[in-house]
Short mmCIF file of C-alpha atoms and ligand atoms in Angstrom, two decimals:
data_model
loop_
_atom_site.label_atom_id
_atom_site.label_comp_id
_atom_site.label_asym_id
_atom_site.label_seq_id
_atom_site.Cartn_x
_atom_site.Cartn_y
_atom_site.Cartn_z
CA MET A 65 145.09 155.71 122.13
CA THR A 66 148.40 154.65 123.83
CA PRO A 67 148.27 153.00 127.40
CA ALA A 68 149.44 156.31 128.91
CA GLU A 69 146.53 158.24 127.14
CA ARG A 70 144.11 155.78 128.14
CA LEU A 71 145.17 155.92 131.79
CA ARG A 72 144.86 159.62 131.68
CA GLU A 73 141.35 159.37 130.27
CA LEU A 74 140.25 157.02 133.10
CA SER A 75 142.07 158.88 135.84
CA ILE A 76 140.07 162.08 135.11
CA ARG A 77 136.84 159.93 134.65
CA HIS A 78 137.32 158.19 137.89
CA ALA A 79 138.18 161.42 139.57
CA ALA A 80 134.95 162.84 138.28
CA PHE A 81 132.85 159.90 139.36
CA ALA A 82 134.40 160.27 142.78
CA TRP A 83 133.60 163.93 142.95
CA LEU A 84 129.90 163.04 141.94
CA ASP A 85 129.84 160.38 144.57
CA ARG A 86 130.79 162.84 147.22
CA GLN A 87 128.22 165.30 146.16
CA ARG A 88 125.49 162.72 146.30
CA ALA A 89 126.73 161.38 149.60
CA ALA A 90 126.06 165.16 150.78
CA GLY A 91 122.57 164.91 149.48
CA LYS A 92 123.01 166.87 146.23
CA GLU A 93 121.01 165.28 143.38
CA SER A 94 120.69 167.93 140.69
CA PHE A 95 123.58 169.74 139.33
CA SER A 96 123.84 173.07 137.36
CA GLN A 97 126.62 174.01 134.97
CA GLU A 98 128.12 176.27 137.55
CA ASP A 99 128.31 173.42 140.07
CA THR A 100 130.37 171.30 137.82
CA SER A 101 132.80 173.96 136.45
CA GLY A 102 136.38 174.65 137.58
CA LEU A 103 136.83 171.42 139.26
CA HIS A 104 140.39 170.19 139.85
CA LEU A 105 140.51 166.58 138.98
CA ALA A 106 143.59 164.45 138.36
CA GLY A 107 145.77 167.48 137.88
CA GLU A 108 143.54 169.30 135.43
CA THR A 109 140.98 172.01 135.78
CA THR A 110 137.98 170.87 134.24
CA ARG A 111 134.11 170.98 133.92
CA LEU A 112 131.88 168.01 133.62
CA MET A 113 129.03 169.25 131.71
CA PRO A 114 128.60 170.74 128.06
CA THR A 115 127.72 174.32 127.99
CA GLN A 116 125.46 174.89 124.95
CA GLN A 117 125.95 171.57 123.08
CA GLY A 118 124.76 168.11 123.95
CA ILE A 119 128.14 166.41 123.88
CA TRP A 120 131.31 167.53 125.95
CA LYS A 121 135.02 166.78 125.36
CA PRO A 122 137.34 168.78 127.53
CA ARG A 123 140.35 170.07 125.68
CA HIS A 124 142.79 167.96 127.45
CA LEU A 125 140.93 164.58 126.65
CA SER A 126 140.74 162.93 123.36
CA ALA A 127 137.29 161.40 123.88
CA ALA A 128 133.83 162.83 125.09
CA LEU A 129 133.37 162.85 128.86
CA SER A 130 129.80 163.51 129.04
CA PHE A 131 126.65 164.11 127.09
CA ARG A 132 123.34 165.61 128.00
CA THR A 133 119.44 165.30 127.47
CA VAL A 134 117.30 168.33 128.27
CA TYR A 135 114.26 167.94 130.34
CA ARG A 136 110.90 167.96 128.54
CA PRO A 137 107.75 167.27 130.17
CA GLU A 138 105.84 164.30 129.04
CA GLY A 139 104.03 164.81 125.78
CA THR A 140 106.21 167.48 124.39
CA ASP A 141 108.86 167.11 121.71
CA ARG A 142 112.59 166.99 122.58
CA PRO A 143 114.89 168.49 120.33
CA TYR A 144 116.70 165.24 120.26
CA ASP A 145 114.34 162.29 120.69
CA ASP A 146 116.35 159.69 122.74
CA ALA A 147 114.34 156.40 122.97
CA VAL A 148 114.75 152.89 124.08
CA GLY A 149 115.11 150.35 121.40
CA ALA A 150 113.50 146.92 121.35
CA ASP A 151 116.67 145.56 122.96
CA GLY A 152 116.02 147.53 126.09
CA LEU A 153 118.94 149.81 125.46
CA TYR A 154 118.93 153.61 125.19
CA ARG A 155 119.65 155.57 122.03
CA TYR A 156 121.49 158.99 121.93
CA LYS A 157 120.89 161.13 118.99
CA MET A 158 124.17 162.33 117.34
CA ARG A 159 124.59 166.09 116.92
CA GLY A 160 123.33 167.21 113.65
CA ASP A 161 123.20 165.05 110.57
CA ASP A 162 126.99 164.46 110.24
CA PRO A 163 128.24 161.46 111.87
CA HIS A 164 131.70 162.90 111.56
CA HIS A 165 131.14 166.12 113.16
CA SER A 166 133.83 166.62 115.93
CA GLN A 167 131.37 166.12 118.78
CA ASN A 168 130.07 162.76 117.39
CA ARG A 169 133.74 161.69 116.59
CA ALA A 170 134.44 162.41 120.27
CA LEU A 171 131.58 160.09 121.31
CA ARG A 172 132.79 157.46 119.11
CA GLU A 173 136.28 157.58 120.47
CA ALA A 174 134.66 156.87 123.92
CA MET A 175 132.83 154.07 122.49
CA MET A 176 135.85 152.55 120.50
CA GLU A 177 138.06 152.87 123.69
CA ARG A 178 135.28 151.61 126.07
CA LEU A 179 135.62 154.67 128.16
CA PRO A 180 132.95 155.32 130.86
CA LEU A 181 130.92 158.59 130.46
CA ILE A 182 128.44 160.84 132.35
CA TRP A 183 124.97 161.06 130.91
CA TRP A 184 123.33 164.28 132.20
CA LEU A 185 119.58 164.08 132.44
CA GLY A 186 117.55 167.10 132.69
CA VAL A 187 115.20 167.12 135.74
CA GLN A 188 111.87 168.84 136.32
CA GLY A 189 112.47 172.11 138.08
CA GLY A 190 115.92 172.76 136.44
CA GLY A 191 119.36 171.26 136.75
CA TYR A 192 120.59 167.69 135.71
CA SER A 193 121.05 164.47 137.47
CA ALA A 194 124.18 162.34 136.58
CA LEU A 195 124.00 158.85 135.30
CA TYR A 196 127.29 157.33 135.48
CA PRO A 197 129.62 155.29 134.55
CA ILE A 198 127.75 154.45 131.42
CA TYR A 199 129.18 153.21 128.17
CA LEU A 200 128.42 153.57 124.39
CA VAL A 201 128.09 150.15 123.02
CA GLY A 202 127.41 150.64 119.40
CA GLU A 203 126.02 153.02 116.83
CA GLU A 204 123.39 153.09 114.30
CA ARG A 205 124.61 155.47 111.75
CA ASP A 206 121.69 155.39 109.50
CA ASP A 207 119.52 156.56 112.46
CA LEU A 208 122.33 158.98 113.59
CA GLN A 209 122.36 157.67 117.09
CA PHE A 210 124.62 155.78 119.60
CA VAL A 211 123.61 152.88 121.57
CA VAL A 212 124.03 153.53 125.51
CA ASP A 213 124.26 150.72 127.90
CA ILE A 214 123.65 152.14 131.49
CA ASP A 215 124.25 148.73 133.00
CA ALA A 216 127.50 147.68 131.44
CA VAL A 217 130.15 146.28 133.71
CA PRO A 218 133.69 147.05 132.45
CA GLN A 219 135.48 144.39 130.56
CA PRO A 220 137.65 142.49 132.76
CA ASP A 221 140.21 141.87 130.09
CA ILE A 222 141.34 145.36 129.99
CA GLU A 223 144.21 146.24 132.31
CA TRP A 224 143.36 149.24 134.11
CA PRO A 225 144.79 149.59 137.60
CA SER A 226 142.10 152.06 138.67
CA ILE A 227 139.04 150.04 137.28
CA GLU A 228 138.19 148.22 140.47
CA LEU A 229 136.41 151.42 141.64
CA GLU A 230 133.71 150.43 139.29
CA MET A 231 133.73 146.74 140.03
CA ASP A 232 132.89 147.42 143.60
CA PRO A 233 129.19 146.47 144.00
CA SER A 234 128.42 149.00 146.65
CA TYR A 235 129.66 151.59 144.16
CA ARG A 236 127.24 150.49 141.54
CA GLN A 237 124.52 150.12 144.10
CA GLN A 238 125.03 153.77 145.25
CA LEU A 239 124.96 155.02 141.62
CA THR A 240 121.45 153.56 141.33
CA LYS A 241 120.19 155.27 144.24
CA ILE A 242 120.20 158.37 142.23
CA ARG A 243 116.54 159.54 141.95
CA LEU A 244 116.21 159.24 138.20
CA HIS A 245 112.87 158.55 136.57
CA GLN A 246 112.18 154.80 136.08
CA ARG A 247 113.18 154.52 132.65
CA PRO A 248 116.74 153.43 133.10
CA PHE A 249 115.61 150.72 135.50
CA ARG A 250 113.14 149.36 132.70
CA ALA A 251 115.93 149.65 130.12
CA ALA A 252 118.46 147.70 132.23
CA VAL A 253 116.02 145.08 133.45
CA LEU A 254 114.67 144.54 129.97
CA ARG A 255 118.22 144.11 128.47
CA ALA A 256 119.37 141.72 131.35
CA TYR A 257 116.29 139.37 130.37
CA ARG A 258 116.94 139.75 126.59
CA THR A 259 113.52 141.59 126.45
CA SER A 260 111.63 138.28 127.47
CA CYS A 261 109.18 137.56 130.32
CA ALA A 262 111.03 135.77 132.95
CA VAL A 263 108.15 133.34 133.39
CA CYS A 264 106.87 132.56 129.93
CA ALA A 265 109.62 134.12 127.60
CA PHE A 266 107.05 136.24 125.86
CA ARG A 267 109.04 138.89 123.75
CA HIS A 268 106.74 141.65 122.72
CA SER A 269 108.41 144.66 124.52
CA ASP A 270 105.30 146.89 124.52
CA LEU A 271 103.54 144.23 126.81
CA LEU A 272 106.72 143.77 129.00
CA ASP A 273 107.38 145.38 132.40
CA ALA A 274 110.23 145.86 134.64
CA ALA A 275 108.77 144.44 137.89
CA HIS A 276 110.41 145.03 141.34
CA ILE A 277 110.91 142.07 143.58
CA HIS A 278 111.08 144.36 146.65
CA GLU A 279 108.45 146.64 145.77
CA ASP A 280 109.24 150.19 144.73
CA GLY A 281 106.86 151.78 147.16
CA ALA A 282 108.47 149.72 150.09
CA GLY A 283 111.86 151.16 149.42
CA GLY A 284 113.03 148.72 146.81
CA LEU A 285 116.01 149.73 144.79
CA PRO A 286 115.70 150.33 141.01
CA VAL A 287 118.70 147.71 140.54
CA VAL A 288 118.62 144.95 138.04
CA THR A 289 118.87 142.43 140.85
CA ASN A 290 115.84 143.77 142.32
CA GLY A 291 114.10 143.45 139.01
CA LEU A 292 112.39 140.88 136.94
CA THR A 293 111.11 141.39 133.22
CA LEU A 294 107.56 140.14 133.28
CA CYS A 295 104.83 140.35 130.74
CA LYS A 296 101.79 142.36 131.79
CA ILE A 297 99.81 139.23 132.80
CA HIS A 298 102.69 137.75 134.90
CA HIS A 299 103.46 141.30 136.42
CA ALA A 300 99.82 141.46 137.58
CA ALA A 301 99.84 138.03 138.92
CA TYR A 302 102.93 138.53 140.69
CA ASP A 303 101.69 141.74 142.43
CA ARG A 304 98.36 140.06 143.17
CA ARG A 305 99.99 137.09 144.89
CA ILE A 306 98.43 134.69 142.31
CA LEU A 307 102.01 133.82 141.33
CA GLY A 308 105.04 133.50 143.33
CA ILE A 309 108.71 132.96 142.59
CA THR A 310 110.84 131.03 144.89
CA PRO A 311 114.45 131.80 145.81
CA ASP A 312 115.47 128.98 143.44
CA TYR A 313 113.81 130.74 140.54
CA GLU A 314 110.86 128.28 140.52
CA VAL A 315 107.17 129.52 139.76
CA ARG A 316 104.42 128.75 142.29
CA VAL A 317 100.71 129.43 141.57
CA ASN A 318 98.35 130.17 144.44
CA ALA A 319 96.49 126.79 145.53
CA ASP A 320 93.08 128.30 144.96
CA VAL A 321 93.92 129.59 141.51
CA LEU A 322 95.47 126.32 140.67
CA ARG A 323 92.16 124.44 141.30
CA GLU A 324 90.03 127.10 139.34
CA VAL A 325 88.60 126.06 136.02
CA ASP A 326 88.40 128.83 133.50
CA GLY A 327 89.47 129.20 129.86
CA PRO A 328 92.74 128.62 128.08
CA MET A 329 94.38 131.89 129.36
CA LEU A 330 94.21 130.63 132.91
CA ARG A 331 95.38 127.06 131.99
CA HIS A 332 98.24 127.88 129.58
CA GLY A 333 98.96 131.40 130.90
CA ILE A 334 98.97 130.63 134.79
CA GLN A 335 98.49 127.05 135.78
CA ASP A 336 100.80 125.56 133.44
CA PHE A 337 103.80 127.35 134.96
CA HIS A 338 103.29 125.98 138.36
CA SER A 339 106.52 124.38 139.51
CA LYS A 340 108.34 125.26 136.43
CA GLN A 341 111.71 127.15 136.50
CA LEU A 342 111.75 130.61 135.32
CA MET A 343 112.29 130.48 131.42
CA VAL A 344 114.63 133.44 131.34
CA VAL A 345 117.19 134.54 133.82
CA PRO A 346 119.99 137.02 133.04
CA GLU A 347 123.27 135.32 132.02
CA ARG A 348 125.57 137.42 133.91
CA ARG A 349 125.55 136.36 137.73
CA ALA A 350 125.75 139.95 138.74
CA GLN A 351 122.35 140.71 137.18
CA GLN A 352 120.42 137.58 138.35
CA PRO A 353 117.64 138.21 140.77
CA ASP A 354 118.72 138.67 144.33
CA ARG A 355 117.84 135.42 146.22
CA GLU A 356 117.24 136.95 149.59
CA LEU A 357 114.78 139.52 147.90
CA LEU A 358 113.03 136.66 146.13
CA GLU A 359 112.60 134.75 149.36
CA ALA A 360 111.25 137.81 151.38
CA ARG A 361 108.69 138.25 148.61
CA TYR A 362 107.93 134.66 148.31
CA ARG A 363 107.06 134.59 152.08
CA VAL A 364 104.46 137.28 151.43
CA PHE A 365 103.06 135.22 148.60
CA LEU A 366 102.89 132.10 150.98
CA ASN A 367 101.11 134.18 153.52
CA ALA A 368 98.54 135.34 151.05
CA SER A 369 97.95 131.66 149.86
ZN1 LIG B 163 104.81 136.15 130.95
#
Protein backbone atom coordinates (compact mmCIF):
# COMPACT_ATOMS: atom_id res chain seq x y z
CA MET A 1 0.00 0.00 0.00
CA THR A 2 1.46 3.37 -0.98
CA PRO A 3 1.47 6.27 1.51
CA ALA A 4 -1.25 7.93 -0.56
CA GLU A 5 -3.43 4.81 -0.44
CA ARG A 6 -2.90 4.50 3.27
CA LEU A 7 -3.82 8.10 3.85
CA ARG A 8 -7.00 7.55 1.88
CA GLU A 9 -7.84 4.46 3.93
CA LEU A 10 -7.28 6.42 7.12
CA SER A 11 -9.21 9.50 6.00
CA ILE A 12 -12.33 7.49 5.31
CA ARG A 13 -11.98 5.54 8.56
CA HIS A 14 -11.55 8.67 10.61
CA ALA A 15 -14.46 10.34 8.89
CA ALA A 16 -16.52 7.24 9.74
CA PHE A 17 -15.43 7.34 13.39
CA ALA A 18 -16.21 11.04 13.60
CA TRP A 19 -19.66 10.39 12.11
CA LEU A 20 -20.27 7.65 14.68
CA ASP A 21 -19.08 9.97 17.44
CA ARG A 22 -21.63 12.57 16.40
CA GLN A 23 -24.40 10.02 16.29
CA ARG A 24 -23.55 8.78 19.74
CA ALA A 25 -23.26 12.29 21.10
CA ALA A 26 -26.85 12.73 19.90
CA GLY A 27 -27.87 9.69 21.93
CA LYS A 28 -27.91 7.04 19.24
CA GLU A 29 -26.52 3.73 20.39
CA SER A 30 -27.84 1.16 18.00
CA PHE A 31 -27.59 1.32 14.23
CA SER A 32 -29.33 -0.35 11.33
CA GLN A 33 -27.91 -0.88 7.84
CA GLU A 34 -30.09 1.96 6.60
CA ASP A 35 -28.69 4.34 9.22
CA THR A 36 -25.18 3.71 7.99
CA SER A 37 -25.80 3.78 4.23
CA GLY A 38 -25.27 6.58 1.73
CA LEU A 39 -22.90 8.52 3.95
CA HIS A 40 -20.62 11.13 2.40
CA LEU A 41 -17.27 10.55 4.00
CA ALA A 42 -13.97 11.99 2.86
CA GLY A 43 -15.29 12.56 -0.65
CA GLU A 44 -16.89 9.14 -1.10
CA THR A 45 -20.41 7.89 -0.74
CA THR A 46 -20.18 4.82 1.38
CA ARG A 47 -21.88 2.63 3.90
CA LEU A 48 -20.33 1.37 7.07
CA MET A 49 -21.98 -1.99 7.58
CA PRO A 50 -21.94 -5.22 5.60
CA THR A 51 -25.26 -6.10 3.97
CA GLN A 52 -25.50 -9.87 4.03
CA GLN A 53 -22.00 -10.96 4.84
CA GLY A 54 -20.07 -10.52 8.02
CA ILE A 55 -17.19 -8.58 6.51
CA TRP A 56 -17.39 -5.29 4.63
CA LYS A 57 -14.87 -3.80 2.22
CA PRO A 58 -16.14 -0.81 0.25
CA ARG A 59 -15.23 -0.86 -3.42
CA HIS A 60 -13.04 2.23 -3.13
CA LEU A 61 -10.92 0.77 -0.31
CA SER A 62 -8.43 -2.06 -0.48
CA ALA A 63 -8.91 -3.29 3.09
CA ALA A 64 -11.98 -4.20 5.11
CA LEU A 65 -13.67 -1.32 6.93
CA SER A 66 -15.91 -3.28 9.27
CA PHE A 67 -17.15 -6.69 10.32
CA ARG A 68 -20.16 -7.88 12.18
CA THR A 69 -21.30 -10.29 14.84
CA VAL A 70 -25.01 -11.07 14.98
CA TYR A 71 -26.90 -11.03 18.22
CA ARG A 72 -27.81 -14.34 19.76
CA PRO A 73 -29.31 -14.70 23.22
CA GLU A 74 -27.11 -16.44 25.78
CA GLY A 75 -27.18 -20.19 25.42
CA THR A 76 -27.92 -20.36 21.69
CA ASP A 77 -25.40 -21.07 18.99
CA ARG A 78 -23.95 -18.34 16.85
CA PRO A 79 -23.35 -19.03 13.20
CA TYR A 80 -19.79 -17.93 13.84
CA ASP A 81 -18.62 -18.52 17.33
CA ASP A 82 -16.50 -15.54 18.33
CA ALA A 83 -14.72 -16.19 21.57
CA VAL A 84 -12.16 -14.80 23.92
CA GLY A 85 -8.83 -16.59 24.05
CA ALA A 86 -6.78 -17.23 27.18
CA ASP A 87 -4.85 -14.06 26.35
CA GLY A 88 -8.01 -11.98 26.88
CA LEU A 89 -8.22 -11.06 23.19
CA TYR A 90 -11.24 -11.69 21.02
CA ARG A 91 -11.33 -14.00 18.06
CA TYR A 92 -13.34 -13.28 14.95
CA LYS A 93 -14.11 -16.22 12.70
CA MET A 94 -13.11 -15.98 9.06
CA ARG A 95 -15.74 -16.29 6.41
CA GLY A 96 -16.16 -19.91 5.33
CA ASP A 97 -13.24 -22.29 5.45
CA ASP A 98 -10.98 -20.67 2.88
CA PRO A 99 -8.50 -18.22 4.44
CA HIS A 100 -7.99 -16.78 0.94
CA HIS A 101 -11.61 -15.88 0.34
CA SER A 102 -11.74 -12.27 -0.82
CA GLN A 103 -13.43 -11.12 2.39
CA ASN A 104 -10.81 -12.80 4.55
CA ARG A 105 -8.11 -11.23 2.39
CA ALA A 106 -9.72 -7.83 2.97
CA LEU A 107 -9.51 -8.35 6.73
CA ARG A 108 -5.94 -9.56 6.44
CA GLU A 109 -5.07 -6.42 4.51
CA ALA A 110 -6.41 -4.29 7.37
CA MET A 111 -4.34 -6.36 9.76
CA MET A 112 -1.12 -6.09 7.74
CA GLU A 113 -1.56 -2.35 7.28
CA ARG A 114 -2.63 -1.87 10.90
CA LEU A 115 -5.76 -0.03 9.85
CA PRO A 116 -8.49 0.63 12.43
CA LEU A 117 -11.85 -1.02 11.84
CA ILE A 118 -15.39 -0.97 13.15
CA TRP A 119 -16.82 -4.05 14.83
CA TRP A 120 -20.61 -4.15 14.67
CA LEU A 121 -22.10 -6.09 17.56
CA GLY A 122 -25.70 -7.18 17.33
CA VAL A 123 -27.76 -6.00 20.28
CA GLN A 124 -30.90 -7.38 21.82
CA GLY A 125 -33.97 -5.90 20.16
CA GLY A 126 -32.28 -5.43 16.77
CA GLY A 127 -29.61 -3.17 15.40
CA TYR A 128 -25.90 -3.07 16.06
CA SER A 129 -23.66 -1.12 18.34
CA ALA A 130 -20.30 0.00 17.01
CA LEU A 131 -17.00 -0.78 18.62
CA TYR A 132 -14.20 1.33 17.14
CA PRO A 133 -11.39 1.82 16.49
CA ILE A 134 -10.34 -1.78 16.85
CA TYR A 135 -7.38 -3.57 15.29
CA LEU A 136 -6.67 -7.03 14.03
CA VAL A 137 -3.40 -8.08 15.61
CA GLY A 138 -2.95 -11.61 14.36
CA GLU A 139 -4.54 -14.59 12.72
CA GLU A 140 -4.81 -18.25 13.64
CA ARG A 141 -5.23 -19.88 10.29
CA ASP A 142 -5.67 -23.40 11.62
CA ASP A 143 -8.66 -22.21 13.58
CA LEU A 144 -9.80 -19.90 10.77
CA GLN A 145 -9.90 -16.82 12.94
CA PHE A 146 -8.41 -13.38 13.42
CA VAL A 147 -7.22 -12.00 16.75
CA VAL A 148 -8.92 -8.72 17.64
CA ASP A 149 -7.51 -6.10 19.97
CA ILE A 150 -10.23 -3.73 21.09
CA ASP A 151 -7.87 -1.77 23.29
CA ALA A 152 -4.92 -1.20 21.00
CA VAL A 153 -3.30 2.19 20.75
CA PRO A 154 -2.07 3.12 17.28
CA GLN A 155 1.65 2.55 16.77
CA PRO A 156 3.46 5.87 17.29
CA ASP A 157 6.12 5.00 14.72
CA ILE A 158 3.67 5.31 11.87
CA GLU A 159 3.51 8.74 10.32
CA TRP A 160 -0.15 9.47 9.93
CA PRO A 161 -1.12 13.10 10.17
CA SER A 162 -4.67 12.38 11.22
CA ILE A 163 -3.89 9.73 13.81
CA GLU A 164 -3.95 12.18 16.73
CA LEU A 165 -7.69 11.80 16.69
CA GLU A 166 -7.26 8.34 18.15
CA MET A 167 -4.57 9.32 20.62
CA ASP A 168 -6.84 11.86 22.29
CA PRO A 169 -7.72 10.25 25.65
CA SER A 170 -11.18 11.79 25.74
CA TYR A 171 -11.87 10.18 22.39
CA ARG A 172 -10.93 6.79 23.75
CA GLN A 173 -12.96 7.44 26.86
CA GLN A 174 -15.96 8.33 24.78
CA LEU A 175 -15.78 5.20 22.76
CA THR A 176 -15.96 3.09 25.87
CA LYS A 177 -19.10 4.86 27.06
CA ILE A 178 -20.95 2.93 24.44
CA ARG A 179 -23.32 0.56 26.16
CA LEU A 180 -21.97 -2.75 25.16
CA HIS A 181 -22.16 -5.90 27.13
CA GLN A 182 -19.29 -6.23 29.56
CA ARG A 183 -17.27 -8.74 27.60
CA PRO A 184 -15.05 -6.21 25.82
CA PHE A 185 -14.18 -4.71 29.21
CA ARG A 186 -13.18 -8.10 30.54
CA ALA A 187 -11.08 -8.86 27.48
CA ALA A 188 -9.29 -5.53 27.61
CA VAL A 189 -8.57 -5.73 31.34
CA LEU A 190 -7.38 -9.32 31.24
CA ARG A 191 -5.12 -8.52 28.36
CA ALA A 192 -3.64 -5.45 30.07
CA TYR A 193 -2.75 -7.60 33.10
CA ARG A 194 -1.39 -10.43 30.94
CA THR A 195 -4.18 -12.65 32.25
CA SER A 196 -2.91 -12.52 35.84
CA CYS A 197 -4.42 -11.44 39.14
CA ALA A 198 -2.97 -8.03 40.05
CA VAL A 199 -2.63 -9.08 43.71
CA CYS A 200 -1.28 -12.63 43.50
CA ALA A 201 -0.39 -13.17 39.81
CA PHE A 202 -2.66 -16.23 39.62
CA ARG A 203 -3.09 -17.05 35.93
CA HIS A 204 -6.06 -19.37 35.45
CA SER A 205 -8.40 -17.31 33.26
CA ASP A 206 -11.52 -19.23 34.34
CA LEU A 207 -10.95 -17.95 37.85
CA LEU A 208 -10.09 -14.37 36.90
CA ASP A 209 -12.43 -11.38 36.86
CA ALA A 210 -12.20 -7.88 35.46
CA ALA A 211 -13.01 -5.91 38.61
CA HIS A 212 -14.07 -2.28 38.59
CA ILE A 213 -12.25 0.20 40.83
CA HIS A 214 -15.05 2.75 40.77
CA GLU A 215 -17.90 0.33 40.97
CA ASP A 216 -20.01 -0.46 37.96
CA GLY A 217 -23.29 0.20 39.74
CA ALA A 218 -22.01 3.57 40.93
CA GLY A 219 -21.35 4.81 37.41
CA GLY A 220 -17.80 3.49 36.99
CA LEU A 221 -16.78 3.37 33.34
CA PRO A 222 -15.81 0.13 31.65
CA VAL A 223 -12.33 1.41 30.79
CA VAL A 224 -9.06 -0.37 31.47
CA THR A 225 -7.84 2.36 33.84
CA ASN A 226 -10.92 1.71 35.97
CA GLY A 227 -10.23 -2.02 35.97
CA LEU A 228 -8.13 -4.56 37.80
CA THR A 229 -7.71 -8.18 36.90
CA LEU A 230 -8.37 -10.06 40.13
CA CYS A 231 -8.79 -13.73 40.91
CA LYS A 232 -12.16 -14.72 42.38
CA ILE A 233 -10.85 -14.65 45.95
CA HIS A 234 -9.19 -11.24 45.67
CA HIS A 235 -12.11 -9.79 43.75
CA ALA A 236 -14.53 -10.82 46.49
CA ALA A 237 -12.10 -9.61 49.17
CA TYR A 238 -11.77 -6.25 47.39
CA ASP A 239 -15.53 -5.85 47.08
CA ARG A 240 -16.11 -6.82 50.73
CA ARG A 241 -13.45 -4.33 51.93
CA ILE A 242 -11.34 -7.15 53.33
CA LEU A 243 -8.61 -6.01 51.02
CA GLY A 244 -7.75 -2.49 49.87
CA ILE A 245 -5.36 -1.13 47.25
CA THR A 246 -3.63 2.21 47.87
CA PRO A 247 -3.09 4.79 45.12
CA ASP A 248 0.55 3.63 45.15
CA TYR A 249 -0.51 0.11 44.17
CA GLU A 250 0.08 -1.37 47.61
CA VAL A 251 -2.20 -4.00 49.11
CA ARG A 252 -3.70 -3.52 52.57
CA VAL A 253 -5.65 -6.05 54.57
CA ASN A 254 -8.41 -5.09 56.98
CA ALA A 255 -6.97 -4.91 60.52
CA ASP A 256 -9.47 -7.38 62.00
CA VAL A 257 -8.87 -9.88 59.24
CA LEU A 258 -5.13 -9.43 59.68
CA ARG A 259 -5.44 -10.62 63.30
CA GLU A 260 -7.70 -13.55 62.52
CA VAL A 261 -6.35 -17.05 62.81
CA ASP A 262 -7.62 -19.53 60.24
CA GLY A 263 -6.22 -22.00 57.73
CA PRO A 264 -3.59 -21.64 55.00
CA MET A 265 -5.97 -19.85 52.61
CA LEU A 266 -6.36 -16.91 54.93
CA ARG A 267 -2.68 -16.78 55.73
CA HIS A 268 -1.18 -17.29 52.29
CA GLY A 269 -4.12 -16.06 50.23
CA ILE A 270 -4.89 -12.84 52.11
CA GLN A 271 -2.72 -11.91 55.10
CA ASP A 272 0.65 -12.45 53.39
CA PHE A 273 -0.18 -9.79 50.79
CA HIS A 274 -0.55 -7.04 53.38
CA SER A 275 1.82 -4.13 52.59
CA LYS A 276 2.99 -5.80 49.38
CA GLN A 277 3.00 -4.06 46.00
CA LEU A 278 0.61 -5.33 43.36
CA MET A 279 2.37 -8.20 41.61
CA VAL A 280 0.97 -7.35 38.18
CA VAL A 281 0.37 -3.88 36.72
CA PRO A 282 -0.07 -3.14 32.99
CA GLU A 283 3.14 -2.22 31.23
CA ARG A 284 1.58 0.61 29.30
CA ARG A 285 1.14 3.68 31.43
CA ALA A 286 -2.10 4.50 29.62
CA GLN A 287 -3.57 1.24 30.93
CA GLN A 288 -2.39 1.42 34.52
CA PRO A 289 -5.03 1.83 37.21
CA ASP A 290 -6.15 5.40 37.73
CA ARG A 291 -4.66 6.62 41.02
CA GLU A 292 -7.53 8.98 41.78
CA LEU A 293 -10.06 6.20 41.38
CA LEU A 294 -7.92 3.94 43.55
CA GLU A 295 -7.69 6.63 46.21
CA ALA A 296 -11.46 7.15 46.34
CA ARG A 297 -11.99 3.41 46.64
CA TYR A 298 -9.21 3.10 49.22
CA ARG A 299 -10.95 5.70 51.40
CA VAL A 300 -14.07 3.55 51.36
CA PHE A 301 -11.91 0.62 52.46
CA LEU A 302 -10.41 2.67 55.32
CA ASN A 303 -13.84 3.76 56.51
CA ALA A 304 -14.95 0.14 56.64
CA SER A 305 -11.87 -0.94 58.61
ZN1 LIG B 1 -5.42 -13.20 43.39
